[in-house]
Amino acid sequence: MTSRLSVRLARLLNMVPYLIANPGISAAEAAADLGVTTKQLMSDLNQLWMCGLPGYGPGDLIDLSFSEESIEVTFSAGMDRPLRLTSTEATALLVALRSIVDMPGMVDPSAAYAAIAKLEAAITGAAPAPSVLPGAEPPVEPPEVATVRAALADGHALRLVYYSASRDEVAERVVDPIRIVLVDDNSYLQAWCRQAEGVRLFRFDRIEGATELDEPAAPPRDATDRAAGLDLFQDDPSVPLARLLVRADHAWVLDQYPMHRVRSNADGGLEATMRFATLDWMARLLLGFGAGVTALGPPELVAAVRERSATALAAYAEAGPADSGI
C-alpha cells in the first residue's frame, strides 16, 4: 500500500508541470504519456483538486478545468516554479540516471550523458565536463533501439525481427508502439501486436531488427487501458498451462521463470503453473531441471517429458560405460 501511494504521489507531483506544458491535451493522450488508464487519470485529477498550499481555500488549492476532451491547469499553486535540488537530491538523481542510461530504449544516451555532466557540475560547482573518460567514445545506441524510440516519438508503426524465448524462434511482427517500460531490470517496448491481436511486451535485447513504417501507429482505443494492467507474462487462457511440482531445493526457478505458485507442500516442495507456447520447448526446459521440476499436466506435456527421458536413457545405455582410461 505504501509503495502504491508513493508511486501515485510522484505521479501527482509530475502531473501539474506536465499539464502546464501541454495545455488542452485530451485525457486519452495524457494517460498514454503518463502510463496510466484514462479512468486513473481522471481520478488523479479529482485528487489534485484537494492539493495545494496551507489555508486550503480558494486561491490556495490547485485548480483545473478538465474533461475527457481537454485538460487545463488554471491555478498551479506554485508548482510551475523551477525545481531546486539539494545536493543529496541531485546525487540521488545522478545515481538513478546512471542506472538507466545503459538500459536499451529508456533514454537517449547522448542526452542522458549531457544531463549527467550538468548534474555533476551542479554538485561540484565546476564547469560542465564530458561525462566520459578522455579519449573514450561516447556510448552508441544500437540502431534497432534508436529506430524503436524514433517510431514511438513519431507515432509510427514498426516491423520487428524478434526472438521469442517462449517459442525459441525468431519471427517478424508488425506492431503499434504504446510506450517503453522497465520491468525487473529489463527494458521493454509495450505495443499492440497485430499478429497476436493484443498488447505485448518486447524485450529490447531480443529485438534483432526494427524498421519504422510510413504509417501511423493505430492501436485500438482501449489498448492503453489493457496495457496498464499488463503483467510481464500475461495470463492468456488461449496459451497452454503447465502444472509443475518444484522440489524444495529448486524453489529458485520461480524467480527465474514466469511461474505462479499454487500451493506449498509439507515437504517444502511447491506446486506451480506456467504458460508455454510450444510443447517441444517446454519439455526441453523441464528436462534441463532434472528431478528438480516434475510435470504434473497437461497429459501431453507429461508424455513428452517421459518420451524424451526414455530416449536419453536409451542413448546412454547404448553408448555403454564411459572409458576411464587416459
PDB file of C-alpha atoms in Angstrom, residues 86-277:
ATOM      1  CA  THR A  86      19.577  19.791  -2.637  1.00  0.00           C
ATOM      2  CA  SER A  87      22.982  18.140  -3.066  1.00  0.00           C
ATOM      3  CA  THR A  88      21.513  14.895  -1.693  1.00  0.00           C
ATOM      4  CA  GLU A  89      18.603  15.017  -4.155  1.00  0.00           C
ATOM      5  CA  ALA A  90      20.927  15.850  -7.056  1.00  0.00           C
ATOM      6  CA  THR A  91      23.204  12.943  -6.134  1.00  0.00           C
ATOM      7  CA  ALA A  92      20.239  10.566  -5.937  1.00  0.00           C
ATOM      8  CA  LEU A  93      19.048  11.774  -9.354  1.00  0.00           C
ATOM      9  CA  LEU A  94      22.555  11.311 -10.754  1.00  0.00           C
ATOM     10  CA  VAL A  95      22.727   7.736  -9.459  1.00  0.00           C
ATOM     11  CA  ALA A  96      19.273   6.967 -10.887  1.00  0.00           C
ATOM     12  CA  LEU A  97      20.185   8.447 -14.266  1.00  0.00           C
ATOM     13  CA  ARG A  98      23.414   6.448 -14.430  1.00  0.00           C
ATOM     14  CA  SER A  99      21.492   3.282 -13.551  1.00  0.00           C
ATOM     15  CA  ILE A 100      19.162   3.574 -16.563  1.00  0.00           C
ATOM     16  CA  VAL A 101      21.467   5.107 -19.146  1.00  0.00           C
ATOM     17  CA  ASP A 102      22.773   1.682 -20.179  1.00  0.00           C
ATOM     18  CA  MET A 103      19.299   0.134 -20.403  1.00  0.00           C
ATOM     19  CA  PRO A 104      18.265  -0.006 -24.081  1.00  0.00           C
ATOM     20  CA  GLY A 105      15.489   2.325 -25.114  1.00  0.00           C
ATOM     21  CA  MET A 106      14.925   4.023 -21.758  1.00  0.00           C
ATOM     22  CA  VAL A 107      16.709   7.278 -22.635  1.00  0.00           C
ATOM     23  CA  ASP A 108      18.691   8.866 -25.444  1.00  0.00           C
ATOM     24  CA  PRO A 109      22.307   8.128 -24.358  1.00  0.00           C
ATOM     25  CA  SER A 110      23.714  11.411 -25.694  1.00  0.00           C
ATOM     26  CA  ALA A 111      21.039  13.460 -23.911  1.00  0.00           C
ATOM     27  CA  ALA A 112      21.464  11.393 -20.736  1.00  0.00           C
ATOM     28  CA  TYR A 113      25.225  11.928 -20.632  1.00  0.00           C
ATOM     29  CA  ALA A 114      24.747  15.664 -21.206  1.00  0.00           C
ATOM     30  CA  ALA A 115      22.341  15.758 -18.261  1.00  0.00           C
ATOM     31  CA  ILE A 116      24.783  13.752 -16.134  1.00  0.00           C
ATOM     32  CA  ALA A 117      27.538  16.261 -16.920  1.00  0.00           C
ATOM     33  CA  LYS A 118      25.315  19.169 -15.877  1.00  0.00           C
ATOM     34  CA  LEU A 119      24.295  17.425 -12.652  1.00  0.00           C
ATOM     35  CA  GLU A 120      27.912  16.650 -11.803  1.00  0.00           C
ATOM     36  CA  ALA A 121      28.780  20.314 -12.416  1.00  0.00           C
ATOM     37  CA  ALA A 122      25.899  21.480 -10.203  1.00  0.00           C
ATOM     38  CA  ILE A 123      27.029  19.179  -7.374  1.00  0.00           C
ATOM     39  CA  THR A 124      30.732  20.065  -7.545  1.00  0.00           C
ATOM     40  CA  GLY A 125      30.372  23.678  -8.637  1.00  0.00           C
ATOM     41  CA  ALA A 126      32.791  23.103 -11.522  1.00  0.00           C
ATOM     42  CA  ALA A 127      32.170  23.818 -15.194  1.00  0.00           C
ATOM     43  CA  PRO A 128      30.290  21.048 -17.040  1.00  0.00           C
ATOM     44  CA  ALA A 129      32.645  18.437 -18.476  1.00  0.00           C
ATOM     45  CA  PRO A 130      32.093  15.422 -20.705  1.00  0.00           C
ATOM     46  CA  SER A 131      30.811  12.506 -18.623  1.00  0.00           C
ATOM     47  CA  VAL A 132      33.048  10.015 -20.404  1.00  0.00           C
ATOM     48  CA  LEU A 133      36.712   9.305 -19.924  1.00  0.00           C
ATOM     49  CA  PRO A 134      39.135  11.354 -22.070  1.00  0.00           C
ATOM     50  CA  GLY A 135      39.758   9.558 -25.341  1.00  0.00           C
ATOM     51  CA  ALA A 136      36.815   7.221 -24.828  1.00  0.00           C
ATOM     52  CA  GLU A 137      33.996   7.102 -27.325  1.00  0.00           C
ATOM     53  CA  PRO A 138      30.538   8.082 -26.027  1.00  0.00           C
ATOM     54  CA  PRO A 139      28.080   5.170 -25.929  1.00  0.00           C
ATOM     55  CA  VAL A 140      26.463   4.347 -29.246  1.00  0.00           C
ATOM     56  CA  GLU A 141      22.825   3.312 -29.202  1.00  0.00           C
ATOM     57  CA  PRO A 142      22.093   0.141 -31.219  1.00  0.00           C
ATOM     58  CA  PRO A 143      20.308   1.082 -34.469  1.00  0.00           C
ATOM     59  CA  GLU A 144      17.241  -1.068 -33.737  1.00  0.00           C
ATOM     60  CA  VAL A 145      16.819   0.625 -30.336  1.00  0.00           C
ATOM     61  CA  ALA A 146      17.120   4.083 -31.893  1.00  0.00           C
ATOM     62  CA  THR A 147      14.549   3.081 -34.532  1.00  0.00           C
ATOM     63  CA  VAL A 148      12.062   1.926 -31.891  1.00  0.00           C
ATOM     64  CA  ARG A 149      12.407   5.158 -29.914  1.00  0.00           C
ATOM     65  CA  ALA A 150      12.057   7.228 -33.088  1.00  0.00           C
ATOM     66  CA  ALA A 151       8.914   5.369 -34.174  1.00  0.00           C
ATOM     67  CA  LEU A 152       7.391   5.849 -30.730  1.00  0.00           C
ATOM     68  CA  ALA A 153       8.141   9.587 -30.844  1.00  0.00           C
ATOM     69  CA  ASP A 154       6.810   9.885 -34.420  1.00  0.00           C
ATOM     70  CA  GLY A 155       3.702   7.819 -33.699  1.00  0.00           C
ATOM     71  CA  HIS A 156       4.549   5.314 -36.434  1.00  0.00           C
ATOM     72  CA  ALA A 157       4.094   1.551 -36.642  1.00  0.00           C
ATOM     73  CA  LEU A 158       7.094  -0.797 -36.544  1.00  0.00           C
ATOM     74  CA  ARG A 159       8.180  -4.016 -38.202  1.00  0.00           C
ATOM     75  CA  LEU A 160      10.225  -6.021 -35.692  1.00  0.00           C
ATOM     76  CA  VAL A 161      12.512  -9.019 -36.118  1.00  0.00           C
ATOM     77  CA  TYR A 162      12.107 -10.525 -32.666  1.00  0.00           C
ATOM     78  CA  TYR A 163      13.438 -13.553 -30.794  1.00  0.00           C
ATOM     79  CA  SER A 164      10.694 -15.151 -28.702  1.00  0.00           C
ATOM     80  CA  ALA A 165      12.214 -17.040 -25.762  1.00  0.00           C
ATOM     81  CA  SER A 166       8.987 -18.927 -25.042  1.00  0.00           C
ATOM     82  CA  ARG A 167       8.807 -20.222 -28.638  1.00  0.00           C
ATOM     83  CA  ASP A 168      12.584 -20.386 -29.162  1.00  0.00           C
ATOM     84  CA  GLU A 169      12.239 -18.796 -32.597  1.00  0.00           C
ATOM     85  CA  VAL A 170      12.853 -15.573 -34.498  1.00  0.00           C
ATOM     86  CA  ALA A 171       9.881 -14.074 -36.340  1.00  0.00           C
ATOM     87  CA  GLU A 172       8.700 -10.833 -37.909  1.00  0.00           C
ATOM     88  CA  ARG A 173       5.869  -8.864 -36.336  1.00  0.00           C
ATOM     89  CA  VAL A 174       4.180  -5.566 -37.167  1.00  0.00           C
ATOM     90  CA  VAL A 175       3.343  -3.630 -34.011  1.00  0.00           C
ATOM     91  CA  ASP A 176       1.820  -0.326 -32.938  1.00  0.00           C
ATOM     92  CA  PRO A 177       4.054   1.147 -30.180  1.00  0.00           C
ATOM     93  CA  ILE A 178       2.424   2.342 -26.960  1.00  0.00           C
ATOM     94  CA  ARG A 179       5.292   3.097 -24.577  1.00  0.00           C
ATOM     95  CA  ILE A 180       8.629   1.894 -23.171  1.00  0.00           C
ATOM     96  CA  VAL A 181       8.587   0.278 -19.728  1.00  0.00           C
ATOM     97  CA  LEU A 182      11.112  -1.076 -17.243  1.00  0.00           C
ATOM     98  CA  VAL A 183      10.320  -4.444 -15.630  1.00  0.00           C
ATOM     99  CA  ASP A 184      12.719  -6.387 -13.382  1.00  0.00           C
ATOM    100  CA  ASP A 185      15.835  -4.561 -14.652  1.00  0.00           C
ATOM    101  CA  ASN A 186      14.940  -5.144 -18.308  1.00  0.00           C
ATOM    102  CA  SER A 187      13.530  -2.559 -20.724  1.00  0.00           C
ATOM    103  CA  TYR A 188      10.607  -3.430 -22.973  1.00  0.00           C
ATOM    104  CA  LEU A 189       8.598  -1.926 -25.796  1.00  0.00           C
ATOM    105  CA  GLN A 190       4.922  -2.186 -24.948  1.00  0.00           C
ATOM    106  CA  ALA A 191       2.944  -2.376 -28.164  1.00  0.00           C
ATOM    107  CA  TRP A 192      -0.167  -3.681 -29.856  1.00  0.00           C
ATOM    108  CA  CYS A 193       0.878  -6.789 -31.791  1.00  0.00           C
ATOM    109  CA  ARG A 194      -1.183  -7.075 -34.969  1.00  0.00           C
ATOM    110  CA  GLN A 195      -0.334 -10.760 -35.288  1.00  0.00           C
ATOM    111  CA  ALA A 196      -1.446 -11.681 -31.753  1.00  0.00           C
ATOM    112  CA  GLU A 197      -4.196  -9.029 -31.718  1.00  0.00           C
ATOM    113  CA  GLY A 198      -3.259  -7.988 -28.199  1.00  0.00           C
ATOM    114  CA  VAL A 199      -0.913  -5.843 -26.112  1.00  0.00           C
ATOM    115  CA  ARG A 200       2.507  -7.463 -25.781  1.00  0.00           C
ATOM    116  CA  LEU A 201       5.921  -6.644 -24.278  1.00  0.00           C
ATOM    117  CA  PHE A 202       9.026  -6.908 -26.491  1.00  0.00           C
ATOM    118  CA  ARG A 203      12.315  -7.056 -24.612  1.00  0.00           C
ATOM    119  CA  PHE A 204      14.844  -4.718 -26.187  1.00  0.00           C
ATOM    120  CA  ASP A 205      17.778  -7.133 -26.039  1.00  0.00           C
ATOM    121  CA  ARG A 206      15.697  -9.648 -28.045  1.00  0.00           C
ATOM    122  CA  ILE A 207      14.840  -7.202 -30.852  1.00  0.00           C
ATOM    123  CA  GLU A 208      17.165  -8.212 -33.690  1.00  0.00           C
ATOM    124  CA  GLY A 209      15.897  -5.694 -36.223  1.00  0.00           C
ATOM    125  CA  ALA A 210      13.453  -2.812 -36.435  1.00  0.00           C
ATOM    126  CA  THR A 211      12.027  -0.812 -39.338  1.00  0.00           C
ATOM    127  CA  GLU A 212       9.896   2.289 -38.870  1.00  0.00           C
ATOM    128  CA  LEU A 213       6.916   2.086 -41.216  1.00  0.00           C
ATOM    129  CA  ASP A 214       5.474   5.011 -43.109  1.00  0.00           C
ATOM    130  CA  GLU A 215       2.069   4.603 -41.487  1.00  0.00           C
ATOM    131  CA  PRO A 216       0.653   5.858 -38.203  1.00  0.00           C
ATOM    132  CA  ALA A 217       0.563   3.586 -35.189  1.00  0.00           C
ATOM    133  CA  ALA A 218      -3.077   2.655 -34.678  1.00  0.00           C
ATOM    134  CA  PRO A 219      -3.587   0.558 -31.544  1.00  0.00           C
ATOM    135  CA  PRO A 220      -7.238   0.011 -30.576  1.00  0.00           C
ATOM    136  CA  ARG A 221      -8.748   2.768 -28.467  1.00  0.00           C
ATOM    137  CA  ASP A 222      -8.764   0.579 -25.360  1.00  0.00           C
ATOM    138  CA  ALA A 223      -5.206  -0.736 -25.859  1.00  0.00           C
ATOM    139  CA  THR A 224      -3.760   1.729 -23.316  1.00  0.00           C
ATOM    140  CA  ASP A 225      -6.228   0.563 -20.692  1.00  0.00           C
ATOM    141  CA  ARG A 226      -5.284  -3.051 -21.417  1.00  0.00           C
ATOM    142  CA  ALA A 227      -1.584  -2.154 -21.307  1.00  0.00           C
ATOM    143  CA  ALA A 228      -1.856  -0.596 -17.857  1.00  0.00           C
ATOM    144  CA  GLY A 229      -2.830  -3.926 -16.344  1.00  0.00           C
ATOM    145  CA  LEU A 230      -0.452  -6.000 -18.433  1.00  0.00           C
ATOM    146  CA  ASP A 231       1.909  -8.185 -16.457  1.00  0.00           C
ATOM    147  CA  LEU A 232       5.237  -9.254 -17.938  1.00  0.00           C
ATOM    148  CA  PHE A 233       3.832 -12.735 -18.545  1.00  0.00           C
ATOM    149  CA  GLN A 234       0.191 -12.267 -19.432  1.00  0.00           C
ATOM    150  CA  ASP A 235      -2.163 -14.988 -18.227  1.00  0.00           C
ATOM    151  CA  ASP A 236      -3.613 -15.714 -21.654  1.00  0.00           C
ATOM    152  CA  PRO A 237      -6.144 -18.580 -21.421  1.00  0.00           C
ATOM    153  CA  SER A 238      -5.518 -19.435 -25.081  1.00  0.00           C
ATOM    154  CA  VAL A 239      -1.930 -20.465 -24.227  1.00  0.00           C
ATOM    155  CA  PRO A 240      -1.369 -23.962 -22.705  1.00  0.00           C
ATOM    156  CA  LEU A 241      -0.853 -24.090 -18.952  1.00  0.00           C
ATOM    157  CA  ALA A 242       1.689 -26.466 -17.400  1.00  0.00           C
ATOM    158  CA  ARG A 243       1.185 -27.773 -13.857  1.00  0.00           C
ATOM    159  CA  LEU A 244       4.507 -28.372 -12.146  1.00  0.00           C
ATOM    160  CA  LEU A 245       5.904 -29.859  -8.938  1.00  0.00           C
ATOM    161  CA  VAL A 246       9.014 -27.955  -7.869  1.00  0.00           C
ATOM    162  CA  ARG A 247      11.324 -29.613  -5.350  1.00  0.00           C
ATOM    163  CA  ALA A 248      12.303 -27.504  -2.303  1.00  0.00           C
ATOM    164  CA  ASP A 249      15.946 -27.158  -3.430  1.00  0.00           C
ATOM    165  CA  HIS A 250      14.751 -25.855  -6.825  1.00  0.00           C
ATOM    166  CA  ALA A 251      12.425 -23.140  -5.497  1.00  0.00           C
ATOM    167  CA  TRP A 252      14.725 -20.578  -7.131  1.00  0.00           C
ATOM    168  CA  VAL A 253      13.206 -21.373 -10.537  1.00  0.00           C
ATOM    169  CA  LEU A 254      10.085 -19.404  -9.557  1.00  0.00           C
ATOM    170  CA  ASP A 255      12.229 -16.258  -9.525  1.00  0.00           C
ATOM    171  CA  GLN A 256      13.848 -17.025 -12.879  1.00  0.00           C
ATOM    172  CA  TYR A 257      10.820 -18.161 -14.910  1.00  0.00           C
ATOM    173  CA  PRO A 258       7.214 -16.926 -15.264  1.00  0.00           C
ATOM    174  CA  MET A 259       5.801 -19.442 -12.816  1.00  0.00           C
ATOM    175  CA  HIS A 260       2.895 -18.802 -10.464  1.00  0.00           C
ATOM    176  CA  ARG A 261       2.877 -20.520  -7.072  1.00  0.00           C
ATOM    177  CA  VAL A 262      -0.287 -22.551  -6.416  1.00  0.00           C
ATOM    178  CA  ARG A 263       0.466 -24.172  -3.068  1.00  0.00           C
ATOM    179  CA  SER A 264       3.268 -25.239  -0.733  1.00  0.00           C
ATOM    180  CA  ASN A 265       3.609 -28.891   0.293  1.00  0.00           C
ATOM    181  CA  ALA A 266       4.574 -30.287   3.697  1.00  0.00           C
ATOM    182  CA  ASP A 267       7.995 -31.414   2.414  1.00  0.00           C
ATOM    183  CA  GLY A 268       8.885 -27.889   1.283  1.00  0.00           C
ATOM    184  CA  GLY A 269       8.097 -28.548  -2.355  1.00  0.00           C
ATOM    185  CA  LEU A 270       5.879 -26.252  -4.372  1.00  0.00           C
ATOM    186  CA  GLU A 271       3.150 -26.694  -6.932  1.00  0.00           C
ATOM    187  CA  ALA A 272       3.177 -24.037  -9.632  1.00  0.00           C
ATOM    188  CA  THR A 273       1.802 -23.237 -13.080  1.00  0.00           C
ATOM    189  CA  MET A 274       3.466 -21.786 -16.157  1.00  0.00           C
ATOM    190  CA  ARG A 275       2.159 -20.814 -19.595  1.00  0.00           C
ATOM    191  CA  PHE A 276       4.094 -22.130 -22.598  1.00  0.00           C
ATOM    192  CA  ALA A 277       3.855 -21.682 -26.346  1.00  0.00           C
TER     193      ALA A 277
END
